[in-house]
C-alpha cells in the first residue's frame, strides 16, 4: 500500500508538471507537418495518459482528485503570473516587455484554458470508467483511446471557441480546431503502450479489473 501511495504521488507530480509546462509554453506556435499548433500540444496529452493510469489503478474518485489538484495548481499559476507581470520591474531589468508578453495572458485566454481543462479532464475520468464497466475491465487500449480521443476533442473545441470566437473568421476557427485535434489524435494513439506500461509499473498488472 505504501508503494502504491508513493507511486500515486509521483503520477500526480508528473500530471501537475505536464499541465504547468503546457500552460507556460502554450503561447508559442509551431508547425507539425501541415498543422499549425501551440507547442504545448506535445506536452499536454501526457495529462490524459496519467489520468487513465490513475483511473485504472486507483479508481475514479482518486483520478478526479488528481484533476482538481491540477485545477488549483493552474489557478495558482495564473494568479502569480499576473502578479509577476503587473508588479513594477527593477530599473536594471530590461526584459519586462517580453516577460509580460509571455506571462501576462489575457483573461479570455485564461478562462478558455481553465474551462477546457475542467470539462475535458472530468470527461476523461468519467468516460474511462464508463467504458471500463462496459468492457468488464478488459481492453484497456480501447478504454484509453475512446476516453482520451473524445476528451481531447472537447478540450480543443472549448479552448479554441472560447479563446478566439469573434476574433478570427469562422473558417480559420475551424482550421485551428481541426489542426490541433488531428495532432492530439495521433499523440493519443501513440500513448496507449505507455498507459499499459504505466499500469504495469504501478500495480504490477497489465490490466486492473473493476473492483480488484
PDB file of C-alpha atoms in Angstrom:
ATOM      1  CA  UNK A   1       0.000   0.000   0.000  1.00  0.00           C
ATOM      2  CA  UNK A   2       2.835   2.377   0.873  1.00  0.00           C
ATOM      3  CA  UNK A   3       4.442   1.803  -2.521  1.00  0.00           C
ATOM      4  CA  UNK A   4       1.110   2.445  -4.249  1.00  0.00           C
ATOM      5  CA  UNK A   5       0.776   5.743  -2.375  1.00  0.00           C
ATOM      6  CA  UNK A   6       4.313   6.747  -3.325  1.00  0.00           C
ATOM      7  CA  UNK A   7       3.616   5.959  -6.966  1.00  0.00           C
ATOM      8  CA  UNK A   8       0.396   7.985  -6.838  1.00  0.00           C
ATOM      9  CA  UNK A   9       2.396  10.974  -5.588  1.00  0.00           C
ATOM     10  CA  UNK A  10       4.807  10.503  -8.488  1.00  0.00           C
ATOM     11  CA  UNK A  11       1.975  10.274 -11.023  1.00  0.00           C
ATOM     12  CA  UNK A  12       0.352  13.399  -9.573  1.00  0.00           C
ATOM     13  CA  UNK A  13       3.690  15.195  -9.831  1.00  0.00           C
ATOM     14  CA  UNK A  14       4.034  14.203 -13.487  1.00  0.00           C
ATOM     15  CA  UNK A  15       0.461  15.323 -14.148  1.00  0.00           C
ATOM     16  CA  UNK A  16       0.904  18.716 -12.492  1.00  0.00           C
ATOM     17  CA  UNK A  17       4.294  19.245 -14.163  1.00  0.00           C
ATOM     18  CA  UNK A  18       2.933  18.476 -17.640  1.00  0.00           C
ATOM     19  CA  UNK A  19      -0.078  20.717 -17.040  1.00  0.00           C
ATOM     20  CA  UNK A  20       2.010  23.620 -15.725  1.00  0.00           C
ATOM     21  CA  UNK A  21       4.569  23.352 -18.527  1.00  0.00           C
ATOM     22  CA  UNK A  22       1.753  23.274 -21.089  1.00  0.00           C
ATOM     23  CA  UNK A  23       0.221  26.441 -19.643  1.00  0.00           C
ATOM     24  CA  UNK A  24       3.564  28.253 -19.709  1.00  0.00           C
ATOM     25  CA  UNK A  25       4.634  27.277 -23.250  1.00  0.00           C
ATOM     26  CA  UNK A  26       1.195  27.415 -24.897  1.00  0.00           C
ATOM     27  CA  UNK A  27       1.858  30.844 -26.435  1.00  0.00           C
ATOM     28  CA  UNK A  28       4.408  29.553 -28.947  1.00  0.00           C
ATOM     29  CA  UNK A  29       3.016  28.327 -32.282  1.00  0.00           C
ATOM     30  CA  UNK A  30       4.861  25.642 -34.245  1.00  0.00           C
ATOM     31  CA  UNK A  31       4.354  23.639 -37.415  1.00  0.00           C
ATOM     32  CA  UNK A  32       3.933  19.878 -37.088  1.00  0.00           C
ATOM     33  CA  UNK A  33       3.722  18.693 -40.663  1.00  0.00           C
ATOM     34  CA  UNK A  34       0.936  20.724 -42.284  1.00  0.00           C
ATOM     35  CA  UNK A  35      -0.597  21.683 -38.947  1.00  0.00           C
ATOM     36  CA  UNK A  36      -0.130  24.969 -37.089  1.00  0.00           C
ATOM     37  CA  UNK A  37      -0.460  24.284 -33.356  1.00  0.00           C
ATOM     38  CA  UNK A  38       0.711  25.566 -29.959  1.00  0.00           C
ATOM     39  CA  UNK A  39       3.875  23.752 -28.901  1.00  0.00           C
ATOM     40  CA  UNK A  40       2.016  22.707 -25.738  1.00  0.00           C
ATOM     41  CA  UNK A  41       0.201  20.108 -27.829  1.00  0.00           C
ATOM     42  CA  UNK A  42       3.334  17.958 -27.467  1.00  0.00           C
ATOM     43  CA  UNK A  43       3.157  18.049 -23.659  1.00  0.00           C
ATOM     44  CA  UNK A  44      -0.483  18.395 -22.613  1.00  0.00           C
ATOM     45  CA  UNK A  45      -1.606  14.912 -23.819  1.00  0.00           C
ATOM     46  CA  UNK A  46       0.609  13.439 -21.085  1.00  0.00           C
ATOM     47  CA  UNK A  47      -2.037  14.561 -18.595  1.00  0.00           C
ATOM     48  CA  UNK A  48      -4.673  12.335 -20.203  1.00  0.00           C
ATOM     49  CA  UNK A  49      -2.355   9.327 -20.130  1.00  0.00           C
ATOM     50  CA  UNK A  50      -1.707   9.926 -16.432  1.00  0.00           C
ATOM     51  CA  UNK A  51      -5.401  10.230 -15.537  1.00  0.00           C
ATOM     52  CA  UNK A  52      -6.075   6.968 -17.391  1.00  0.00           C
ATOM     53  CA  UNK A  53      -3.316   5.213 -15.429  1.00  0.00           C
ATOM     54  CA  UNK A  54      -4.628   6.637 -12.148  1.00  0.00           C
ATOM     55  CA  UNK A  55      -8.193   5.703 -13.099  1.00  0.00           C
ATOM     56  CA  UNK A  56      -7.168   2.137 -13.902  1.00  0.00           C
ATOM     57  CA  UNK A  57      -5.108   1.539 -10.762  1.00  0.00           C
ATOM     58  CA  UNK A  58      -6.632   3.806  -8.096  1.00  0.00           C
ATOM     59  CA  UNK A  59     -10.199   4.338  -9.281  1.00  0.00           C
ATOM     60  CA  UNK A  60     -12.466   7.151 -10.399  1.00  0.00           C
ATOM     61  CA  UNK A  61     -12.535   9.136  -7.158  1.00  0.00           C
ATOM     62  CA  UNK A  62      -8.753   9.346  -6.906  1.00  0.00           C
ATOM     63  CA  UNK A  63      -8.425  10.290 -10.582  1.00  0.00           C
ATOM     64  CA  UNK A  64     -10.935  13.113 -10.088  1.00  0.00           C
ATOM     65  CA  UNK A  65      -8.889  14.351  -7.112  1.00  0.00           C
ATOM     66  CA  UNK A  66      -5.816  14.476  -9.341  1.00  0.00           C
ATOM     67  CA  UNK A  67      -7.808  16.531 -11.871  1.00  0.00           C
ATOM     68  CA  UNK A  68      -8.860  19.015  -9.169  1.00  0.00           C
ATOM     69  CA  UNK A  69      -5.286  19.196  -7.913  1.00  0.00           C
ATOM     70  CA  UNK A  70      -4.305  20.274 -11.430  1.00  0.00           C
ATOM     71  CA  UNK A  71      -7.133  22.816 -11.462  1.00  0.00           C
ATOM     72  CA  UNK A  72      -5.967  24.535  -8.275  1.00  0.00           C
ATOM     73  CA  UNK A  73      -2.368  24.393  -9.493  1.00  0.00           C
ATOM     74  CA  UNK A  74      -3.453  26.198 -12.668  1.00  0.00           C
ATOM     75  CA  UNK A  75      -5.262  28.848 -10.626  1.00  0.00           C
ATOM     76  CA  UNK A  76      -2.147  29.449  -8.526  1.00  0.00           C
ATOM     77  CA  UNK A  77      -0.050  29.716 -11.692  1.00  0.00           C
ATOM     78  CA  UNK A  78      -2.470  32.229 -13.218  1.00  0.00           C
ATOM     79  CA  UNK A  79      -2.658  34.365 -10.064  1.00  0.00           C
ATOM     80  CA  UNK A  80       1.083  34.559  -9.512  1.00  0.00           C
ATOM     81  CA  UNK A  81       1.804  35.043 -13.206  1.00  0.00           C
ATOM     82  CA  UNK A  82      -0.494  38.064 -13.226  1.00  0.00           C
ATOM     83  CA  UNK A  83       1.093  39.444 -10.068  1.00  0.00           C
ATOM     84  CA  UNK A  84       4.571  38.987 -11.549  1.00  0.00           C
ATOM     85  CA  UNK A  85       3.526  40.613 -14.836  1.00  0.00           C
ATOM     86  CA  UNK A  86       1.880  43.603 -13.173  1.00  0.00           C
ATOM     87  CA  UNK A  87       4.497  44.212 -10.489  1.00  0.00           C
ATOM     88  CA  UNK A  88       6.797  47.120 -11.487  1.00  0.00           C
ATOM     89  CA  UNK A  89      10.208  45.855 -12.644  1.00  0.00           C
ATOM     90  CA  UNK A  90      13.524  46.935 -11.177  1.00  0.00           C
ATOM     91  CA  UNK A  91      15.218  49.763 -13.063  1.00  0.00           C
ATOM     92  CA  UNK A  92      18.024  47.442 -14.227  1.00  0.00           C
ATOM     93  CA  UNK A  93      15.625  44.785 -15.594  1.00  0.00           C
ATOM     94  CA  UNK A  94      15.411  45.215 -19.376  1.00  0.00           C
ATOM     95  CA  UNK A  95      13.251  42.243 -20.325  1.00  0.00           C
ATOM     96  CA  UNK A  96       9.965  43.292 -18.745  1.00  0.00           C
ATOM     97  CA  UNK A  97       8.105  43.734 -22.042  1.00  0.00           C
ATOM     98  CA  UNK A  98       8.945  40.210 -23.136  1.00  0.00           C
ATOM     99  CA  UNK A  99       8.174  38.879 -19.656  1.00  0.00           C
ATOM    100  CA  UNK A 100       4.730  40.491 -19.644  1.00  0.00           C
ATOM    101  CA  UNK A 101       4.061  39.202 -23.148  1.00  0.00           C
ATOM    102  CA  UNK A 102       4.741  35.625 -22.058  1.00  0.00           C
ATOM    103  CA  UNK A 103       3.117  35.618 -18.609  1.00  0.00           C
ATOM    104  CA  UNK A 104       0.521  38.375 -18.820  1.00  0.00           C
ATOM    105  CA  UNK A 105      -2.136  36.261 -20.523  1.00  0.00           C
ATOM    106  CA  UNK A 106      -5.468  37.916 -21.254  1.00  0.00           C
ATOM    107  CA  UNK A 107      -8.439  36.944 -19.029  1.00  0.00           C
ATOM    108  CA  UNK A 108     -10.205  35.412 -22.030  1.00  0.00           C
ATOM    109  CA  UNK A 109      -7.324  33.033 -22.774  1.00  0.00           C
ATOM    110  CA  UNK A 110      -7.063  32.096 -19.107  1.00  0.00           C
ATOM    111  CA  UNK A 111     -10.819  31.425 -18.906  1.00  0.00           C
ATOM    112  CA  UNK A 112     -10.687  29.324 -22.075  1.00  0.00           C
ATOM    113  CA  UNK A 113      -7.776  27.273 -20.781  1.00  0.00           C
ATOM    114  CA  UNK A 114      -9.294  26.559 -17.356  1.00  0.00           C
ATOM    115  CA  UNK A 115     -12.773  25.814 -18.713  1.00  0.00           C
ATOM    116  CA  UNK A 116     -11.405  23.449 -21.371  1.00  0.00           C
ATOM    117  CA  UNK A 117      -9.243  21.729 -18.774  1.00  0.00           C
ATOM    118  CA  UNK A 118     -12.023  21.072 -16.256  1.00  0.00           C
ATOM    119  CA  UNK A 119     -14.518  19.848 -18.865  1.00  0.00           C
ATOM    120  CA  UNK A 120     -12.110  17.627 -20.812  1.00  0.00           C
ATOM    121  CA  UNK A 121     -10.319  16.075 -17.829  1.00  0.00           C
ATOM    122  CA  UNK A 122     -13.560  15.413 -15.952  1.00  0.00           C
ATOM    123  CA  UNK A 123     -14.988  13.793 -19.063  1.00  0.00           C
ATOM    124  CA  UNK A 124     -11.861  11.676 -19.479  1.00  0.00           C
ATOM    125  CA  UNK A 125     -12.207  10.240 -15.970  1.00  0.00           C
ATOM    126  CA  UNK A 126     -15.941   9.636 -16.402  1.00  0.00           C
ATOM    127  CA  UNK A 127     -15.614   8.097 -19.877  1.00  0.00           C
ATOM    128  CA  UNK A 128     -12.736   5.828 -18.871  1.00  0.00           C
ATOM    129  CA  UNK A 129     -14.838   4.272 -16.120  1.00  0.00           C
ATOM    130  CA  UNK A 130     -17.941   4.152 -18.309  1.00  0.00           C
ATOM    131  CA  UNK A 131     -16.061   2.039 -20.849  1.00  0.00           C
ATOM    132  CA  UNK A 132     -14.442   0.021 -18.055  1.00  0.00           C
ATOM    133  CA  UNK A 133     -17.912  -1.050 -16.911  1.00  0.00           C
ATOM    134  CA  UNK A 134     -19.000  -1.788 -20.479  1.00  0.00           C
ATOM    135  CA  UNK A 135     -15.926  -3.931 -21.191  1.00  0.00           C
ATOM    136  CA  UNK A 136     -15.884  -5.610 -17.793  1.00  0.00           C
ATOM    137  CA  UNK A 137     -12.450  -4.212 -17.056  1.00  0.00           C
ATOM    138  CA  UNK A 138     -10.875  -5.602 -20.238  1.00  0.00           C
ATOM    139  CA  UNK A 139      -9.480  -3.917 -23.359  1.00  0.00           C
ATOM    140  CA  UNK A 140      -7.504  -1.126 -21.689  1.00  0.00           C
ATOM    141  CA  UNK A 141      -6.353   0.065 -25.127  1.00  0.00           C
ATOM    142  CA  UNK A 142      -9.978   0.642 -26.167  1.00  0.00           C
ATOM    143  CA  UNK A 143     -10.927   2.467 -22.968  1.00  0.00           C
ATOM    144  CA  UNK A 144      -7.798   4.602 -23.131  1.00  0.00           C
ATOM    145  CA  UNK A 145      -8.400   5.652 -26.731  1.00  0.00           C
ATOM    146  CA  UNK A 146     -12.172   6.174 -26.556  1.00  0.00           C
ATOM    147  CA  UNK A 147     -11.983   8.316 -23.419  1.00  0.00           C
ATOM    148  CA  UNK A 148      -8.913  10.301 -24.478  1.00  0.00           C
ATOM    149  CA  UNK A 149      -9.916  10.968 -28.076  1.00  0.00           C
ATOM    150  CA  UNK A 150     -13.303  12.409 -27.123  1.00  0.00           C
ATOM    151  CA  UNK A 151     -11.794  14.346 -24.212  1.00  0.00           C
ATOM    152  CA  UNK A 152      -9.137  15.835 -26.479  1.00  0.00           C
ATOM    153  CA  UNK A 153     -11.874  16.978 -28.874  1.00  0.00           C
ATOM    154  CA  UNK A 154     -13.773  18.638 -26.004  1.00  0.00           C
ATOM    155  CA  UNK A 155     -10.569  20.337 -24.849  1.00  0.00           C
ATOM    156  CA  UNK A 156      -9.716  21.599 -28.338  1.00  0.00           C
ATOM    157  CA  UNK A 157     -13.222  22.756 -29.232  1.00  0.00           C
ATOM    158  CA  UNK A 158     -13.863  24.565 -25.946  1.00  0.00           C
ATOM    159  CA  UNK A 159     -10.468  26.265 -25.804  1.00  0.00           C
ATOM    160  CA  UNK A 160     -10.400  27.463 -29.425  1.00  0.00           C
ATOM    161  CA  UNK A 161     -14.038  28.599 -29.361  1.00  0.00           C
ATOM    162  CA  UNK A 162     -13.887  30.494 -26.059  1.00  0.00           C
ATOM    163  CA  UNK A 163     -10.433  31.972 -26.753  1.00  0.00           C
ATOM    164  CA  UNK A 164     -10.839  33.027 -30.385  1.00  0.00           C
ATOM    165  CA  UNK A 165     -14.523  33.117 -31.426  1.00  0.00           C
ATOM    166  CA  UNK A 166     -15.303  36.536 -32.876  1.00  0.00           C
ATOM    167  CA  UNK A 167     -11.630  37.459 -33.250  1.00  0.00           C
ATOM    168  CA  UNK A 168     -10.884  35.319 -36.314  1.00  0.00           C
ATOM    169  CA  UNK A 169     -13.016  34.257 -39.303  1.00  0.00           C
ATOM    170  CA  UNK A 170     -15.141  31.139 -38.884  1.00  0.00           C
ATOM    171  CA  UNK A 171     -13.104  29.208 -41.444  1.00  0.00           C
ATOM    172  CA  UNK A 172      -9.890  29.996 -39.579  1.00  0.00           C
ATOM    173  CA  UNK A 173     -11.519  28.903 -36.318  1.00  0.00           C
ATOM    174  CA  UNK A 174     -12.479  25.573 -37.883  1.00  0.00           C
ATOM    175  CA  UNK A 175      -8.978  25.072 -39.249  1.00  0.00           C
ATOM    176  CA  UNK A 176      -7.466  25.741 -35.820  1.00  0.00           C
ATOM    177  CA  UNK A 177      -9.755  23.167 -34.211  1.00  0.00           C
ATOM    178  CA  UNK A 178      -9.004  20.604 -36.920  1.00  0.00           C
ATOM    179  CA  UNK A 179      -5.243  21.126 -36.789  1.00  0.00           C
ATOM    180  CA  UNK A 180      -4.939  20.809 -33.035  1.00  0.00           C
ATOM    181  CA  UNK A 181      -7.300  17.865 -32.810  1.00  0.00           C
ATOM    182  CA  UNK A 182      -5.562  15.984 -35.617  1.00  0.00           C
ATOM    183  CA  UNK A 183      -2.215  16.220 -33.837  1.00  0.00           C
ATOM    184  CA  UNK A 184      -3.790  15.273 -30.496  1.00  0.00           C
ATOM    185  CA  UNK A 185      -5.429  12.212 -32.092  1.00  0.00           C
ATOM    186  CA  UNK A 186      -2.064  10.990 -33.336  1.00  0.00           C
ATOM    187  CA  UNK A 187      -0.468  11.510 -29.931  1.00  0.00           C
ATOM    188  CA  UNK A 188      -3.432   9.824 -28.186  1.00  0.00           C
ATOM    189  CA  UNK A 189      -2.946   6.726 -30.338  1.00  0.00           C
ATOM    190  CA  UNK A 190       0.793   6.692 -29.650  1.00  0.00           C
ATOM    191  CA  UNK A 191       0.391   6.941 -25.870  1.00  0.00           C
ATOM    192  CA  UNK A 192      -1.511   3.630 -25.498  1.00  0.00           C
ATOM    193  CA  UNK A 193       1.598   1.445 -24.944  1.00  0.00           C
ATOM    194  CA  UNK A 194       2.806   3.925 -22.319  1.00  0.00           C
ATOM    195  CA  UNK A 195      -0.530   3.667 -20.470  1.00  0.00           C
ATOM    196  CA  UNK A 196      -0.146  -0.115 -20.386  1.00  0.00           C
ATOM    197  CA  UNK A 197       3.440   0.250 -19.184  1.00  0.00           C
ATOM    198  CA  UNK A 198       2.424   2.780 -16.537  1.00  0.00           C
ATOM    199  CA  UNK A 199      -0.320   0.496 -15.189  1.00  0.00           C
ATOM    200  CA  UNK A 200       2.132  -2.426 -15.095  1.00  0.00           C
ATOM    201  CA  UNK A 201       4.846  -0.429 -13.298  1.00  0.00           C
ATOM    202  CA  UNK A 202       2.433   0.995 -10.723  1.00  0.00           C
ATOM    203  CA  UNK A 203       0.201  -2.015  -9.996  1.00  0.00           C
ATOM    204  CA  UNK A 204       2.263  -4.971 -11.199  1.00  0.00           C
ATOM    205  CA  UNK A 205      -0.527  -5.959 -13.598  1.00  0.00           C
ATOM    206  CA  UNK A 206      -1.240  -5.066 -17.218  1.00  0.00           C
ATOM    207  CA  UNK A 207      -4.961  -4.517 -16.556  1.00  0.00           C
ATOM    208  CA  UNK A 208      -6.765  -3.904 -13.262  1.00  0.00           C
ATOM    209  CA  UNK A 209     -10.239  -5.428 -13.200  1.00  0.00           C
ATOM    210  CA  UNK A 210     -13.182  -3.425 -11.853  1.00  0.00           C
ATOM    211  CA  UNK A 211     -13.341  -3.815  -8.101  1.00  0.00           C
ATOM    212  CA  UNK A 212      -9.973  -5.589  -7.829  1.00  0.00           C
TER     213      UNK A 212
END
